[in-house]
CSV table of C-alpha atoms and ligand atoms in Angstrom, one decimal:
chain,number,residue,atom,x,y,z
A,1,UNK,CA,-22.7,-29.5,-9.5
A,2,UNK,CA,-23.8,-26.5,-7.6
A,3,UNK,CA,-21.5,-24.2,-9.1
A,4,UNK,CA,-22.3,-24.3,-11.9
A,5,UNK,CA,-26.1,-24.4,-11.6
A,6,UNK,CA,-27.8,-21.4,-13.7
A,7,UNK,CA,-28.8,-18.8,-11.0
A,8,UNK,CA,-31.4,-16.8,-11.4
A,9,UNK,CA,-30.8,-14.4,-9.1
A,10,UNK,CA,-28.7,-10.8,-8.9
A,11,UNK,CA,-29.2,-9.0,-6.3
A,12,UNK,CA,-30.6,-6.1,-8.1
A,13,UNK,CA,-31.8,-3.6,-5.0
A,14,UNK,CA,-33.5,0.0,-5.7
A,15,UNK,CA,-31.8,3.1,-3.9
A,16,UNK,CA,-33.5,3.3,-0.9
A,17,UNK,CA,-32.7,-0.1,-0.3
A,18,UNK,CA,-28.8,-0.1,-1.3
A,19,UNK,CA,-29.2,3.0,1.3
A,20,UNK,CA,-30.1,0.8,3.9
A,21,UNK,CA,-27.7,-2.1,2.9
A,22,UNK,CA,-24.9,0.2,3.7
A,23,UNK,CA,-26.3,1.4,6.9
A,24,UNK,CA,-27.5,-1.9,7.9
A,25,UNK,CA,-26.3,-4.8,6.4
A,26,UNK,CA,-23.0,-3.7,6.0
A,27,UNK,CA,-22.0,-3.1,9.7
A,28,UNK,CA,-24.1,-6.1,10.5
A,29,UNK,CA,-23.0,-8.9,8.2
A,30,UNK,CA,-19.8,-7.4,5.2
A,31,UNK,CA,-17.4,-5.2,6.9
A,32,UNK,CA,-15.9,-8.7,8.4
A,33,UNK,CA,-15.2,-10.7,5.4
A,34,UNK,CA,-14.4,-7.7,3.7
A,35,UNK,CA,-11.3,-7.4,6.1
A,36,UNK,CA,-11.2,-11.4,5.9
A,37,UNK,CA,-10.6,-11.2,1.8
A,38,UNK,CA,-7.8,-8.6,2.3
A,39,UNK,CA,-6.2,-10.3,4.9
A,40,UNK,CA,-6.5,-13.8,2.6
A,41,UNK,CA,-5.2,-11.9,-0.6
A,42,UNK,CA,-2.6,-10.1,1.5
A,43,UNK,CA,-3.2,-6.6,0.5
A,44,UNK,CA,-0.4,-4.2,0.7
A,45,UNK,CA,0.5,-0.7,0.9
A,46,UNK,CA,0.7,0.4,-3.0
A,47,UNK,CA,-1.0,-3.0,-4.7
A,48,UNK,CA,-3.5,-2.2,-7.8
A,49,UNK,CA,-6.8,-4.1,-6.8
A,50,UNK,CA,-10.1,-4.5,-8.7
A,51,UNK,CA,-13.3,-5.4,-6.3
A,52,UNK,CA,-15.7,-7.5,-8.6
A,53,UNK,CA,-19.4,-6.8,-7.6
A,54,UNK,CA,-18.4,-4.2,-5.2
A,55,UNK,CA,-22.4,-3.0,-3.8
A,56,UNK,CA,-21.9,0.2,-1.7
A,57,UNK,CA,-18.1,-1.1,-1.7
A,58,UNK,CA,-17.0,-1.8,1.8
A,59,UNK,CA,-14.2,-3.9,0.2
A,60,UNK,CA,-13.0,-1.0,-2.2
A,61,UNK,CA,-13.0,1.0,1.0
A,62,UNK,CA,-11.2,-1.6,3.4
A,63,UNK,CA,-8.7,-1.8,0.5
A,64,UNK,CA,-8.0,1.9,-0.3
A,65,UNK,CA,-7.5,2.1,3.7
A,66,UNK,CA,-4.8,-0.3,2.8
A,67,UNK,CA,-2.9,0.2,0.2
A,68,UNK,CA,-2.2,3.8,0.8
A,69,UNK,CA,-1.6,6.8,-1.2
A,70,UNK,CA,0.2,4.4,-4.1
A,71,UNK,CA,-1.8,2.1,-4.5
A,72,UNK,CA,-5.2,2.2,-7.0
A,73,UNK,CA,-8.6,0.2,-6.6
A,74,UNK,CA,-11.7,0.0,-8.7
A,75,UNK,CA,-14.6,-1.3,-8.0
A,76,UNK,CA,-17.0,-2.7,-10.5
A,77,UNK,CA,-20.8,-3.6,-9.8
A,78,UNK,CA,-23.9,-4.2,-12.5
A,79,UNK,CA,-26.3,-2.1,-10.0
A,80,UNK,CA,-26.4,1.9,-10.3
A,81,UNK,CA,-27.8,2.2,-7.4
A,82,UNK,CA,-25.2,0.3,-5.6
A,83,UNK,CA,-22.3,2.4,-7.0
A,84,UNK,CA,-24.6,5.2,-6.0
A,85,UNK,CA,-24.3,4.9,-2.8
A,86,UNK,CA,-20.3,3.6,-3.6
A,87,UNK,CA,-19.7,6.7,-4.8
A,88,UNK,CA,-21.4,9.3,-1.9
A,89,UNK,CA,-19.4,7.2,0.5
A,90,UNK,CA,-16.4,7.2,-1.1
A,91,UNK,CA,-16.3,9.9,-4.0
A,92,UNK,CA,-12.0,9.1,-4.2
A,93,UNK,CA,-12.7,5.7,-5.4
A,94,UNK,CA,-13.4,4.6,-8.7
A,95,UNK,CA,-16.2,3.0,-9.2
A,96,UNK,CA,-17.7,1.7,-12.8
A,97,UNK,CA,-20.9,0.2,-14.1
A,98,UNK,CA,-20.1,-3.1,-15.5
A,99,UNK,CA,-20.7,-7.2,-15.5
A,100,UNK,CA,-18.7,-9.5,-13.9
A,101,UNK,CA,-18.6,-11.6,-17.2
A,102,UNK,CA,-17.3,-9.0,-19.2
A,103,UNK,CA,-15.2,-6.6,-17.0
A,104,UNK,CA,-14.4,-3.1,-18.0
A,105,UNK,CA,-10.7,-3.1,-16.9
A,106,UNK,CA,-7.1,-4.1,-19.0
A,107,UNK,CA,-5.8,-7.5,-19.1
A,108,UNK,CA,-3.1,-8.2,-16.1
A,109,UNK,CA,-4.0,-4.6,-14.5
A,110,UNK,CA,-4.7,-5.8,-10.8
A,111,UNK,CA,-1.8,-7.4,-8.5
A,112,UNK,CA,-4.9,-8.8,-6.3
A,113,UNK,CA,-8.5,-9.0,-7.8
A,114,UNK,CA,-11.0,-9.6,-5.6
A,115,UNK,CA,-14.8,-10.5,-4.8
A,116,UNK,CA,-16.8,-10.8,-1.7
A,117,UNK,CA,-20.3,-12.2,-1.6
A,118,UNK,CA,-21.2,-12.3,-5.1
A,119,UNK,CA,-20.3,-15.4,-7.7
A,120,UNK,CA,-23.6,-16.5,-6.4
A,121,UNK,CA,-25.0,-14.4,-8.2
A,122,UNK,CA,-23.2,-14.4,-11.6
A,123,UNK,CA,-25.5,-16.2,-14.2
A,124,UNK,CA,-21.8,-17.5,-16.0
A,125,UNK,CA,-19.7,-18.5,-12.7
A,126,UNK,CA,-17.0,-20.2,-14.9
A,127,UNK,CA,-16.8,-17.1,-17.5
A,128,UNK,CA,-16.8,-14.0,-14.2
A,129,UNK,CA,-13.7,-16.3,-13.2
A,130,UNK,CA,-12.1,-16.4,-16.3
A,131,UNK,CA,-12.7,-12.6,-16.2
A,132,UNK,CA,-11.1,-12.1,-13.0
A,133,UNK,CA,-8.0,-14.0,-13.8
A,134,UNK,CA,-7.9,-12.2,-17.3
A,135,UNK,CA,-7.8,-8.7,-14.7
A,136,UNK,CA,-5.0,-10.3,-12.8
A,137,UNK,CA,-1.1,-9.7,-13.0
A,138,UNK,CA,1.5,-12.8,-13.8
A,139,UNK,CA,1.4,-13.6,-10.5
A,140,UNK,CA,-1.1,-11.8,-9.1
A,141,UNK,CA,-3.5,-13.0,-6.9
A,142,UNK,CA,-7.3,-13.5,-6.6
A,143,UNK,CA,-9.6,-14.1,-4.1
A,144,UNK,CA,-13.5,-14.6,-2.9
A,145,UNK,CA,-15.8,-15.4,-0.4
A,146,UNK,CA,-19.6,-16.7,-0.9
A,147,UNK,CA,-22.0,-18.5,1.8
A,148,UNK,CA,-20.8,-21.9,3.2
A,149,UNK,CA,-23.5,-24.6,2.6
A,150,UNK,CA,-26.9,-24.0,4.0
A,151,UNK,CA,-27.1,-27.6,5.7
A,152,UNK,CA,-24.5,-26.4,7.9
A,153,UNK,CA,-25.2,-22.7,8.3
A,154,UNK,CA,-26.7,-23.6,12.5
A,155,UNK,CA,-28.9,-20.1,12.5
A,156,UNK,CA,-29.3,-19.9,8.9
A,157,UNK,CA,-30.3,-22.9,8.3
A,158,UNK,CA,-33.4,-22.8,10.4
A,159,UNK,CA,-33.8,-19.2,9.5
A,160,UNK,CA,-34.5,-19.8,5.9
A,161,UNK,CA,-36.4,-22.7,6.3
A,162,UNK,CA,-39.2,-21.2,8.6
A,163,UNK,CA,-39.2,-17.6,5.8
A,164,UNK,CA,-39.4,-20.3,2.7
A,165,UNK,CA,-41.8,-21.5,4.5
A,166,UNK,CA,-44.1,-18.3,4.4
A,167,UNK,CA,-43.0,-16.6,1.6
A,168,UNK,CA,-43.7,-17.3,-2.1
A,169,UNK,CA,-41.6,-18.7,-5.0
A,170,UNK,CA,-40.0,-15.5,-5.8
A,171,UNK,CA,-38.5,-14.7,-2.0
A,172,UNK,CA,-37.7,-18.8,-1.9
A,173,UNK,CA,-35.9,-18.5,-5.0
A,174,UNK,CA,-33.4,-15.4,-3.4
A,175,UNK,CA,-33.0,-17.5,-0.2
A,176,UNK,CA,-31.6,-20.4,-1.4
A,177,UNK,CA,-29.5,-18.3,-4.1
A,178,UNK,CA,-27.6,-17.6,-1.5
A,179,UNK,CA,-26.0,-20.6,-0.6
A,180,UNK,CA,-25.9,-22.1,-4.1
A,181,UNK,CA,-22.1,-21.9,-4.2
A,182,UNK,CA,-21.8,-23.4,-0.9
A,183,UNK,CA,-19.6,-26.6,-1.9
A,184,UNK,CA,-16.5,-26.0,-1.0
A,185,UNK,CA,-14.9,-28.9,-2.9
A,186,UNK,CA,-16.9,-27.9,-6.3
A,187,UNK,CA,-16.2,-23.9,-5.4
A,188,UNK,CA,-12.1,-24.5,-5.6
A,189,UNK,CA,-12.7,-26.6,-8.9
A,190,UNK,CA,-14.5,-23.8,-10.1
A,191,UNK,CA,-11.6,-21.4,-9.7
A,192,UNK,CA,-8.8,-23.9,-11.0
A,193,UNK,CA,-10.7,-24.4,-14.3
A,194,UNK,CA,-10.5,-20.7,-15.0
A,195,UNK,CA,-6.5,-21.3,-14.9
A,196,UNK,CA,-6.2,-20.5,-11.6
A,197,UNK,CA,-3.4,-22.1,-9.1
A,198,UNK,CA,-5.8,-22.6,-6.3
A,199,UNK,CA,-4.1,-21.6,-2.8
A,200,UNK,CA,-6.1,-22.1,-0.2
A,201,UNK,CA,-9.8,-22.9,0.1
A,202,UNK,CA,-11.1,-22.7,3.5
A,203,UNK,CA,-14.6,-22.0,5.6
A,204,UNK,CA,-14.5,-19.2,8.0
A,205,UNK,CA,-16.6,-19.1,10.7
A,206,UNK,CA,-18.3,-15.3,10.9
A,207,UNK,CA,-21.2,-14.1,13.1
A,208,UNK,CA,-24.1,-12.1,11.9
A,209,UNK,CA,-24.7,-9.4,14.9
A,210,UNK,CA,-28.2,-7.5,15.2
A,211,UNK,CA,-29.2,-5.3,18.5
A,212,UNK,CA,-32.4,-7.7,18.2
A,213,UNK,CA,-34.5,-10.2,16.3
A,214,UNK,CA,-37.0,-7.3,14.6
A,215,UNK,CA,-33.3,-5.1,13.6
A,216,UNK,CA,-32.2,-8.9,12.1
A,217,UNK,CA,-35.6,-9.1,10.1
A,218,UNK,CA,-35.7,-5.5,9.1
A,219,UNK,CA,-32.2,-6.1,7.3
A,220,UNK,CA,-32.2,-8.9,5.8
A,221,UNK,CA,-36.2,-7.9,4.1
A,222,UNK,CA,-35.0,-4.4,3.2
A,223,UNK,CA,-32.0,-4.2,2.2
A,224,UNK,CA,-32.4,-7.2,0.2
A,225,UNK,CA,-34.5,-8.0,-2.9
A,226,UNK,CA,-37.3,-9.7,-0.8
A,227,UNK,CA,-38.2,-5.8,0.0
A,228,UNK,CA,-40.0,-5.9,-3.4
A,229,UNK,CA,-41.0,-9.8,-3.2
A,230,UNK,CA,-43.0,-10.4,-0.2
A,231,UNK,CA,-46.6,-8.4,1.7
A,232,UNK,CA,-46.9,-6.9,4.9
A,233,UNK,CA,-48.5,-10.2,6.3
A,234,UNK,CA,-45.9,-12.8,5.2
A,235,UNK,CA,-43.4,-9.9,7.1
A,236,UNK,CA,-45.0,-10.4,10.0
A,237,UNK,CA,-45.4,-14.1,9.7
A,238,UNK,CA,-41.3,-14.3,9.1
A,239,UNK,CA,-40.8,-11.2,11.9
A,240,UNK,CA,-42.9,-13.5,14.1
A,241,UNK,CA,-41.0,-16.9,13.0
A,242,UNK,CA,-37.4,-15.6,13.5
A,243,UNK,CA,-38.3,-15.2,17.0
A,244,UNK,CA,-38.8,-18.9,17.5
A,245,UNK,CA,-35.7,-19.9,15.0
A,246,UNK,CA,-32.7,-17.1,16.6
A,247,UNK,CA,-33.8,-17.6,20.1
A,248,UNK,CA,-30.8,-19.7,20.8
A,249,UNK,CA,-28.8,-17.0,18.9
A,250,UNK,CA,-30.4,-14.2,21.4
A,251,UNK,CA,-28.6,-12.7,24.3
A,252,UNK,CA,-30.8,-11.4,27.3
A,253,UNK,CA,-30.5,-8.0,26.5
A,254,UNK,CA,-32.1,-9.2,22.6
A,255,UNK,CA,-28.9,-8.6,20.9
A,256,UNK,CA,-28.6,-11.5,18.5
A,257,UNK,CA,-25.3,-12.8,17.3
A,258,UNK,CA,-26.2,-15.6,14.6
A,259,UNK,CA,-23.0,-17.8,13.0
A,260,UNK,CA,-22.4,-17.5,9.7
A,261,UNK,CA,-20.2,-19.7,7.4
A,262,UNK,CA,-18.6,-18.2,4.4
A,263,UNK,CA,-16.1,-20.1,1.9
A,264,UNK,CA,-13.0,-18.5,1.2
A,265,UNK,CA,-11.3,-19.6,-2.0
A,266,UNK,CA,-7.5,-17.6,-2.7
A,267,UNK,CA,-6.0,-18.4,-5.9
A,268,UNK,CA,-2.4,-17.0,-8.0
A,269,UNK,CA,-2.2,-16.5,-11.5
A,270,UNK,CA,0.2,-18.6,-12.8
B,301,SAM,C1,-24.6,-9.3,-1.7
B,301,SAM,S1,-24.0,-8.0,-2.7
B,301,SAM,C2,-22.3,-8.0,-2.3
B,301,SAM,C3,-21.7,-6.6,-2.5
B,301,SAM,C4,-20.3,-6.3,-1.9
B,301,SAM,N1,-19.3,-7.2,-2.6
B,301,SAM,C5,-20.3,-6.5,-0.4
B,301,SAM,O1,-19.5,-7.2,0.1
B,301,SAM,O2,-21.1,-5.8,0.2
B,301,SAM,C6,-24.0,-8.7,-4.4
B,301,SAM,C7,-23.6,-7.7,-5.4
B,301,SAM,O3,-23.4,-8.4,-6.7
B,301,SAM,C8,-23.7,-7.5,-7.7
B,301,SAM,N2,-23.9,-8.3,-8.9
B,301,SAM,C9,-24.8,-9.3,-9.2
B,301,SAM,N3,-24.6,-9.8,-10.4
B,301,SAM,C10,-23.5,-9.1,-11.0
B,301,SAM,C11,-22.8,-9.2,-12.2
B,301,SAM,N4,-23.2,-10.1,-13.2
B,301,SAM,N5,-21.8,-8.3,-12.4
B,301,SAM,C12,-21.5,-7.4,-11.5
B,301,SAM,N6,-22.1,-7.3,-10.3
B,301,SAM,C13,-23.1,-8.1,-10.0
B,301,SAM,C14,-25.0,-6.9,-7.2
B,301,SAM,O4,-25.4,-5.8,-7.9
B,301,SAM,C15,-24.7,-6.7,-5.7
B,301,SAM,O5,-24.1,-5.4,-5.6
């Protein structure tokens, strides 16, 4: 099952790059499913909230927004440079080096624990669940998005076919990481065997929005791990490609707004 494959990927990004994630790819891609997981998880003025994984966190952010002056949130990712960036953005917040199978928080801390676009990338999926229900409150709640399945991602689908298709092994193995927690079914089995009630379990329909096809390409190369993975030709071979593959997703004036499916999983602790 899916889920439970071992990945071997974890989005591990130098500076420059986490720079760009938060100038880039956040806007672009993150700031909607941030507000998606804390409108699922039903974050309140004054709740205690841990973000699992939190990159440059735009959840930790959309959270703190929320939850006011009594409320608390800490975000915990495994990249410095990440909580780099994190931490210039949002020096209030904190923010602590640690892995999502062995969190650096109290048990039953958190009234909502959450984590957006990353159990992909946990090498021990079942043991980072059991992690985040440990953080959670009697009662608390817990929630996470990943990618939908790639057979029915419309522009990603194509998308990551045509850049397999030029790139080597390496940048292969980070595109289909992606997706590798894309059944649905499997994902909410996942969270119930960490002793989770399992609440709702849904796929959202988001959109990916560049002002053109070279901005789209320019993101998702550098301000991703491929930025160390792939040469300056197979760039222009998948700069060239993505053309072809997001014309349908390409307004006249070159903007492109691509559809993206992301699974939505919202659990209580019992
Ligand atoms: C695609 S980013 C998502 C970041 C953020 N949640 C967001 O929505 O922008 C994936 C993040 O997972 C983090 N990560 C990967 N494996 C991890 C682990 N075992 N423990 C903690 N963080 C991890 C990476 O460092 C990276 O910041």
């Amino acid at each position: 099952m899916t889920n439970t494959a071992e990945p071997s990927e974890s989005f591990q990004i130098p500076l420059e790059a986490a720079e760009f994630y938060e100038s880039a790819f956040v806007p672009a891609f993150f700031t909607q499913w941030a507000d998606a997981l804390c409108d699922a998880a039903d974050v309140a003025p004054g709740a205690r909230v841990l973000d699992v994984a939190c990159g440059t966190g735009i959840v930790a952010r959309t959270v703190a927004d929320r939850i006011g002056p009594d409320g608390t949130v800490v975000g915990v990712d495994l990249n410095d440079a990440m909580l780099t960036v994190a931490r210039r953005v949002r020096p209030d917040i904190d923010y602590r080096s640690g892995d999502a199978g062995s969190l650096p928080v109290e048990n039953g801390a958190f009234d909502v624990v959450l984590s957006s676009m990353a159990l992909m990338f946990f090498p021990d999926r079942p043991r980072a669940l059991r992690e985040m229900a440990r953080a959670a409150a009697p009662g608390g709640t817990v929630a996470l998005t990943v990618p939908g399945a790639l057979d029915a991602q419309a522009a990603f689908g194509p998308f990551v076919t045509m850049a397999t298709g030029h790139a080597g092994a390496d940048a292969a193995s980070l595109l289909s990481a992606y997706f590798t927690c894309g059944d649905l079914a499997g994902l909410r089995d996942l969270v119930a065997a960490a002793g989770l009630d399992v609440t709702g379990a849904t796929v959202v329909p988001g959109v990916y929005r560049a002002p053109s096809v070279d901005a789209f390409v320019t993101t998702e190369v550098e301000s991703t791990p491929l930025v160390e993975r792939i040469s300056a030709e197979v760039y222009d071979r998948i700069r060239a490609g993505a053309h072809d593959v997001l014309a349908p997703y390409t307004a006249p004036d070159g903007a492109v707004a691509a559809p993206f499916d992301v699974n939505l999983v919202t659990a209580r602790h019992p």
